[in-house]
Amino acid sequence: AQKVTQAQTEISVVEKEDVTLDCVYETRDTTYYLFWYKQPPSGELVFLIRRNSFDEQNEISGRYSWNFQKSTSSFNFTITASQVVDSAVYFCALSEANYGGSQGNLIFGKGTKLSVKP
Amino acid sequence: DAGVIQSPRHEVTEMGQEVTLRCKPISGHDYLFWYRQTMMRGLELLIYFNNNVPIDDSGMPEDRFSAKMPNASFSTLKIQPSEPRDSAVYFCASSLIRNTEAFFGQGTRLTVV
């Protein structure tokens, strides 16, 4: 069955520290997609990144970077030099391509609440 | 594009009343999703549509919940009768094609007293 686990419920760091948010997934599918979303205190869900299962290249976007490792079924998210504005709940999600019922929809982890203190 | 638009943003209703949540997806998006977010259960998918057709409603909690998509630009989620345990934030989201990123509305915070 498909599942996304974010073991870190809450993380607190001081501004300018680097922080890594962990995400481990389970899937039967050979073709799948992984996502990260940000939910700031205002409540909306903001899309950050999408990766497909055939592309294990790490991605960097400014202070954000993502490490996808199929061998460990992980898709971790690192924020470098964190800022107060990074404070939010971050969700990892999985979408399977081939299995009925879950095709196309996002299965979310429970989220990690990140607090960045000045 | 204005993004996914949900209404109302906040709804307070009494137990037993009917509640209707509304959603306008991004124009051209073929998929529409309804999610519910609670502290206990996190983000859970209720139902999703492809080209206005319901594909998977296995997440709908019970018969009190129903969803429709009469056309490509409008969907409703109805709860009748509402109960206090339905209190949550309900999100609507849309995506262009299957397995791509879904864009979320700002949510409707429902409180049933």
Coordinates of C-alpha atoms in Angstrom, one line a residue:
Chain A
A1 CA 0.0 0.0 0.0
Q2 CA 1.1 3.6 -0.6
K3 CA 2.3 5.5 2.4
V4 CA 4.3 8.6 3.3
T5 CA 6.1 9.0 6.6
Q6 CA 7.5 12.2 8.0
A7 CA 8.9 11.1 11.3
Q8 CA 9.8 14.6 12.5
T9 CA 6.7 16.1 13.9
E10 CA 8.3 19.4 14.9
I11 CA 11.7 21.0 14.4
S12 CA 13.0 24.2 15.9
V13 CA 16.1 25.9 14.6
V14 CA 17.8 29.3 14.9
E15 CA 17.9 31.5 11.9
K16 CA 20.8 30.8 9.5
E17 CA 21.0 27.2 10.6
D18 CA 20.6 24.5 7.9
V19 CA 17.7 22.1 8.4
T20 CA 16.7 18.8 6.7
L21 CA 13.2 17.5 6.7
D22 CA 12.9 13.8 6.2
C23 CA 10.4 11.9 4.0
V24 CA 10.2 8.2 3.5
Y25 CA 7.6 6.6 1.2
E26 CA 6.2 3.2 0.4
T27 CA 4.7 2.2 -3.0
R28 CA 4.1 -0.9 -5.1
D29 CA 4.3 1.1 -8.2
T30 CA 7.4 1.4 -10.4
T31 CA 6.3 4.8 -11.7
Y32 CA 5.5 7.4 -9.1
Y33 CA 5.9 11.0 -8.3
L34 CA 7.0 12.8 -5.1
F35 CA 6.1 16.3 -4.0
W36 CA 6.8 18.8 -1.3
Y37 CA 4.3 21.4 -0.2
K38 CA 4.6 24.3 2.3
Q39 CA 1.8 25.4 4.5
P40 CA 2.6 28.7 6.1
P41 CA 0.7 30.0 9.2
S42 CA -1.8 31.7 6.8
G43 CA -3.0 28.2 5.9
E44 CA -2.7 27.8 2.2
L45 CA -0.8 24.9 0.6
V46 CA 2.0 26.0 -1.7
F47 CA 3.6 23.6 -4.2
L48 CA 7.4 23.5 -4.0
I49 CA 8.6 20.6 -6.1
R50 CA 7.7 17.5 -8.1
R51 CA 10.0 14.6 -8.9
N52 CA 9.3 11.4 -10.9
S53 CA 10.7 8.0 -9.9
F54 CA 13.0 7.9 -12.9
D55 CA 14.9 11.0 -12.1
E56 CA 17.1 10.7 -9.0
Q57 CA 19.1 13.8 -9.7
N58 CA 19.2 16.1 -6.7
E59 CA 17.6 19.5 -7.2
I60 CA 18.6 22.9 -5.9
S61 CA 16.5 26.0 -6.0
G62 CA 18.0 28.9 -4.1
R63 CA 18.3 27.9 -0.5
Y64 CA 16.2 24.8 -1.0
S65 CA 17.5 21.4 -2.1
W66 CA 16.0 18.0 -2.4
N67 CA 17.7 14.6 -2.2
F68 CA 15.9 11.7 -3.8
Q69 CA 17.2 8.2 -3.1
K70 CA 15.3 5.2 -4.4
S71 CA 17.5 2.8 -2.5
T72 CA 16.2 4.1 0.8
S73 CA 12.8 5.3 -0.5
S74 CA 13.5 8.7 0.8
F75 CA 13.0 12.2 -0.6
N76 CA 14.5 14.6 1.9
F77 CA 14.3 18.4 1.8
T78 CA 17.0 20.7 3.0
I79 CA 16.8 24.4 3.7
T80 CA 20.1 26.2 3.9
A81 CA 20.6 29.3 6.0
S82 CA 17.1 29.1 7.3
Q83 CA 15.1 32.3 7.7
V84 CA 12.1 33.2 9.9
V85 CA 9.9 33.2 6.8
D86 CA 10.6 29.5 6.4
S87 CA 8.5 28.8 9.4
A88 CA 5.7 26.6 8.2
V89 CA 4.4 23.0 8.1
Y90 CA 6.0 21.1 5.3
F91 CA 4.3 18.1 3.7
C92 CA 5.7 15.4 1.5
A93 CA 3.3 13.6 -0.8
L94 CA 3.3 10.6 -3.2
S95 CA 1.3 10.0 -6.4
E96 CA 1.2 6.6 -8.1
A97 CA 0.9 6.2 -11.8
N98 CA -0.5 2.7 -12.3
Y99 CA -2.5 1.4 -9.3
G100 CA -6.2 1.9 -9.4
G101 CA -7.9 4.2 -7.0
S102 CA -4.8 6.2 -6.1
Q103 CA -3.9 7.1 -9.7
G104 CA -3.4 10.8 -9.9
N105 CA -4.2 11.7 -6.4
L106 CA -1.7 12.9 -3.7
I107 CA -1.1 10.9 -0.6
F108 CA 0.3 13.2 2.1
G109 CA 2.5 12.6 5.0
K110 CA 1.5 14.1 8.4
G111 CA 3.8 17.0 7.9
T112 CA 6.7 18.5 9.8
K113 CA 6.3 21.8 11.6
L114 CA 9.4 23.9 11.2
S115 CA 10.0 26.9 13.5
V116 CA 12.8 29.2 12.7
K117 CA 13.7 31.6 15.5
P118 CA 15.5 34.9 15.1
Chain B
D1 CA -5.2 32.9 -13.6
A2 CA -6.8 33.6 -10.2
G3 CA -6.0 30.1 -8.9
V4 CA -8.4 27.7 -7.3
I5 CA -11.2 29.7 -5.6
Q6 CA -13.1 28.3 -2.7
S7 CA -16.1 29.7 -0.9
P8 CA -16.9 30.4 1.8
R9 CA -13.6 30.9 3.6
H10 CA -15.2 30.3 6.9
E11 CA -18.5 28.6 7.8
V12 CA -20.0 28.2 11.2
T13 CA -23.1 26.1 11.4
E14 CA -25.2 24.2 13.9
M15 CA -25.3 20.5 14.1
G16 CA -27.9 19.0 11.8
Q17 CA -27.7 21.8 9.2
E18 CA -26.8 21.3 5.6
V19 CA -23.4 22.8 4.5
T20 CA -22.3 23.4 1.0
L21 CA -18.7 24.2 0.1
R22 CA -17.9 25.5 -3.4
C23 CA -14.9 25.3 -5.6
K24 CA -13.8 26.8 -8.9
P25 CA -10.7 25.0 -10.3
I26 CA -8.1 26.5 -12.5
S27 CA -9.3 26.8 -16.0
G28 CA -8.1 24.0 -18.2
H29 CA -7.3 21.6 -15.3
D30 CA -8.7 18.1 -15.8
Y31 CA -8.5 16.9 -12.2
L32 CA -10.3 18.3 -9.2
F33 CA -9.7 17.0 -5.6
W34 CA -11.4 17.6 -2.3
Y35 CA -9.2 17.2 0.8
R36 CA -10.0 17.5 4.5
Q37 CA -7.4 18.6 7.0
T38 CA -7.7 17.9 10.7
M39 CA -5.1 17.8 13.5
M40 CA -5.8 14.1 14.2
R41 CA -5.9 12.8 10.6
G42 CA -3.8 15.3 8.7
L43 CA -4.6 15.8 5.0
E44 CA -6.9 13.2 3.7
L45 CA -8.4 12.8 0.2
L46 CA -12.2 12.7 0.2
I47 CA -12.9 12.4 -3.6
Y48 CA -11.5 13.4 -6.9
F49 CA -12.8 14.0 -10.4
N50 CA -11.4 13.6 -13.8
N51 CA -13.1 15.6 -16.5
N52 CA -16.1 16.1 -14.2
V53 CA -16.5 12.4 -13.5
P54 CA -15.9 11.1 -10.0
I55 CA -13.1 8.6 -10.0
D56 CA -12.5 7.7 -6.4
D57 CA -14.8 8.6 -3.6
S58 CA -13.5 6.0 -1.1
G59 CA -12.4 8.7 1.2
M60 CA -15.8 10.2 1.7
P61 CA -16.5 9.5 5.4
E62 CA -20.1 8.4 5.1
D63 CA -23.4 9.0 3.2
R64 CA -23.8 12.4 4.8
F65 CA -21.1 13.6 2.4
S66 CA -21.7 14.1 -1.3
A67 CA -19.8 15.9 -4.1
K68 CA -20.7 17.0 -7.5
M69 CA -19.0 18.5 -10.5
P70 CA -21.7 19.7 -12.9
N71 CA -19.2 21.3 -15.2
A72 CA -15.5 21.9 -15.7
S73 CA -15.5 25.2 -13.7
F74 CA -17.5 24.3 -10.6
S75 CA -17.7 21.7 -7.9
T76 CA -19.6 21.4 -4.6
L77 CA -19.0 19.3 -1.5
K78 CA -22.2 19.0 0.6
I79 CA -22.6 17.7 4.2
Q80 CA -26.1 16.8 5.2
P81 CA -26.7 16.7 8.2
S82 CA -23.5 18.2 9.6
E83 CA -22.0 17.0 12.9
P84 CA -19.4 18.5 15.2
R85 CA -16.8 15.9 14.1
D86 CA -17.0 17.3 10.6
S87 CA -15.2 20.5 11.8
A88 CA -12.1 20.8 9.7
V89 CA -10.5 22.8 6.9
Y90 CA -11.7 21.6 3.6
F91 CA -9.4 22.1 0.6
C92 CA -10.2 22.0 -3.1
A93 CA -7.3 21.5 -5.5
S94 CA -6.9 21.1 -9.2
S95 CA -4.2 19.7 -11.5
L96 CA -3.7 19.9 -15.2
I97 CA -3.2 16.2 -15.9
R98 CA -2.7 13.1 -13.8
N99 CA 0.3 12.9 -11.5
T100 CA 1.2 16.5 -11.8
E101 CA 1.3 19.0 -9.0
A102 CA -2.1 20.0 -7.6
F103 CA -2.8 23.6 -6.9
F104 CA -4.8 24.3 -3.8
G105 CA -7.4 26.8 -2.9
Q106 CA -7.2 28.7 0.4
G107 CA -9.6 26.3 2.1
T108 CA -12.9 26.6 3.9
R109 CA -12.7 26.4 7.7
L110 CA -15.8 24.6 8.8
T111 CA -17.0 24.7 12.4
V112 CA -20.0 22.7 13.4
V113 CA -21.4 23.6 16.8

